Amino acid sequence: MESTSATCQVCGQALIGRSDKKYCSDQCRAQVNNGKKKADTGERLMLDINRTLRRNRSILKTLSPLGKTTTRREYLVLQGFDFRYFTHQYQTRQGNIYNFCYEYGYLLLPEEKVLIVNWQSYMQAK
Ligand SMILES: [Zn+2]
């Protein structure tokens, strides 16, 4: 049997036995798998959020291709709009806060209404 100087990829301990082993123990193997699972969860969460943001944007775009449009909140919900997700905010001098999904934003109005607006270059100023 050929001797190898392989070491565990997690803890660095010398590996004994089969030369195709990567980890010294089940514990080290589990640690790697847990790490992978965590990374996958993060990736999946990002993909889900990105998808939601893109859907929100396309709903706003469809409802308000140009300029300002007032619509009912429930109408956005029916289209699958998710009010929990937006990319950034813009606060007017009057204190109104617009939530944006990329270049389309909205302001919640009284009586369950929503004002949809397009991003304007002056909004960039902080
Ligand atoms: Zn190990």
Short mmCIF file of C-alpha atoms and ligand atoms in Angstrom, two decimals:
data_model
loop_
_atom_site.label_atom_id
_atom_site.label_comp_id
_atom_site.label_asym_id
_atom_site.label_seq_id
_atom_site.Cartn_x
_atom_site.Cartn_y
_atom_site.Cartn_z
CA MET A 1 0.00 0.00 0.00
CA GLU A 2 1.40 3.35 -0.95
CA SER A 3 1.87 5.82 1.82
CA THR A 4 0.39 9.30 1.54
CA SER A 5 1.00 12.44 3.47
CA ALA A 6 -2.61 13.55 3.07
CA THR A 7 -4.15 15.61 5.82
CA CYS A 8 -7.73 16.38 6.80
CA GLN A 9 -9.05 19.34 4.81
CA VAL A 10 -10.77 20.73 7.90
CA CYS A 11 -8.44 20.30 10.84
CA GLY A 12 -5.16 19.37 9.12
CA GLN A 13 -4.70 16.12 11.01
CA ALA A 14 -2.86 13.37 9.12
CA LEU A 15 -5.24 10.96 7.42
CA ILE A 16 -4.84 7.29 8.14
CA GLY A 17 -6.23 4.52 5.98
CA ARG A 18 -7.89 4.94 2.61
CA SER A 19 -6.02 7.35 0.40
CA ASP A 20 -9.24 8.86 -1.04
CA LYS A 21 -10.31 10.16 2.36
CA LYS A 22 -10.59 13.92 2.71
CA TYR A 23 -11.55 14.22 6.38
CA CYS A 24 -10.23 12.57 9.49
CA SER A 25 -13.59 12.11 11.19
CA ASP A 26 -17.35 12.31 10.75
CA GLN A 27 -17.23 15.52 12.76
CA CYS A 28 -14.95 17.22 10.25
CA ARG A 29 -17.06 15.94 7.35
CA ALA A 30 -20.23 17.27 9.03
CA GLN A 31 -18.60 20.64 9.53
CA VAL A 32 -17.98 20.93 5.79
CA ASN A 33 -21.53 19.90 4.93
CA ASN A 34 -23.00 22.39 7.41
CA GLY A 35 -20.90 25.13 5.90
CA LYS A 36 -22.16 24.27 2.43
CA LYS A 37 -25.76 24.22 3.62
CA LYS A 38 -25.37 27.66 5.18
CA ALA A 39 -23.90 29.08 1.99
CA ASP A 40 -26.73 27.54 -0.02
CA THR A 41 -29.30 29.16 2.28
CA GLY A 42 -27.71 32.55 1.75
CA GLU A 43 -27.60 32.07 -2.02
CA ARG A 44 -31.21 30.93 -2.10
CA LEU A 45 -32.32 33.88 0.03
CA MET A 46 -30.56 36.31 -2.30
CA LEU A 47 -32.13 34.69 -5.34
CA ASP A 48 -35.60 34.81 -3.76
CA ILE A 49 -35.22 38.45 -2.75
CA ASN A 50 -33.84 39.43 -6.15
CA ARG A 51 -36.74 37.68 -7.83
CA THR A 52 -39.23 39.45 -5.56
CA LEU A 53 -37.62 42.83 -6.22
CA ARG A 54 -37.69 42.24 -9.95
CA ARG A 55 -41.34 41.21 -9.81
CA ASN A 56 -42.18 44.29 -7.74
CA ARG A 57 -40.38 46.46 -10.26
CA SER A 58 -42.17 44.93 -13.22
CA ILE A 59 -45.57 45.37 -11.51
CA LEU A 60 -44.84 49.04 -10.85
CA LYS A 61 -43.60 49.44 -14.41
CA THR A 62 -46.71 47.83 -15.85
CA LEU A 63 -49.03 49.98 -13.76
CA SER A 64 -47.14 53.20 -14.33
CA PRO A 65 -45.03 53.17 -17.49
CA LEU A 66 -44.72 56.97 -17.55
CA GLY A 67 -44.89 59.53 -14.80
CA LYS A 68 -47.17 59.33 -11.80
CA THR A 69 -50.09 57.00 -11.34
CA THR A 70 -52.42 56.52 -8.41
CA THR A 71 -53.85 53.08 -7.88
CA ARG A 72 -55.33 50.97 -5.12
CA ARG A 73 -53.05 49.04 -2.76
CA GLU A 74 -55.05 45.85 -3.20
CA TYR A 75 -54.51 46.05 -6.94
CA LEU A 76 -50.75 45.73 -6.42
CA VAL A 77 -51.27 42.87 -3.96
CA LEU A 78 -53.44 41.05 -6.51
CA GLN A 79 -50.60 41.27 -9.03
CA GLY A 80 -48.28 39.63 -6.49
CA PHE A 81 -46.58 42.77 -5.20
CA ASP A 82 -44.66 42.21 -1.96
CA PHE A 83 -44.55 45.39 0.13
CA ARG A 84 -41.83 44.00 2.40
CA TYR A 85 -39.16 44.32 -0.27
CA PHE A 86 -37.70 47.42 -1.87
CA THR A 87 -34.24 48.55 -2.89
CA HIS A 88 -34.03 52.02 -1.35
CA GLN A 89 -36.03 54.96 -0.07
CA TYR A 90 -36.46 58.58 -0.90
CA GLN A 91 -37.74 61.10 1.62
CA THR A 92 -39.25 64.33 0.42
CA ARG A 93 -38.87 67.63 2.26
CA GLN A 94 -42.42 67.17 3.46
CA GLY A 95 -41.32 63.93 5.09
CA ASN A 96 -43.07 61.55 2.73
CA ILE A 97 -41.08 58.36 2.24
CA TYR A 98 -41.12 56.68 -1.14
CA ASN A 99 -40.02 53.06 -1.34
CA PHE A 100 -38.25 52.17 -4.57
CA CYS A 101 -37.78 48.94 -6.47
CA TYR A 102 -34.93 50.10 -8.67
CA GLU A 103 -36.21 53.00 -10.76
CA TYR A 104 -39.89 52.64 -9.82
CA GLY A 105 -41.16 53.79 -6.48
CA TYR A 106 -44.36 54.19 -4.56
CA LEU A 107 -45.82 56.21 -1.74
CA LEU A 108 -48.57 54.80 0.43
CA LEU A 109 -51.50 57.19 0.49
CA PRO A 110 -54.48 57.33 2.82
CA GLU A 111 -57.48 55.12 2.04
CA GLU A 112 -55.38 52.19 0.86
CA LYS A 113 -54.14 54.02 -2.19
CA VAL A 114 -50.68 54.03 -3.70
CA LEU A 115 -48.91 56.67 -5.75
CA ILE A 116 -46.43 55.18 -8.21
CA VAL A 117 -43.55 57.34 -9.40
CA ASN A 118 -40.45 57.01 -11.56
CA TRP A 119 -37.01 57.64 -10.14
CA GLN A 120 -35.82 61.20 -10.83
CA SER A 121 -32.19 62.25 -10.93
CA TYR A 122 -32.69 64.87 -8.18
CA MET A 123 -33.60 62.05 -5.76
CA GLN A 124 -29.96 60.90 -5.79
CA ALA A 125 -28.92 63.73 -3.47
CA LYS A 126 -28.62 62.54 0.11
ZN ZN B 1 -10.28 16.58 10.70
#
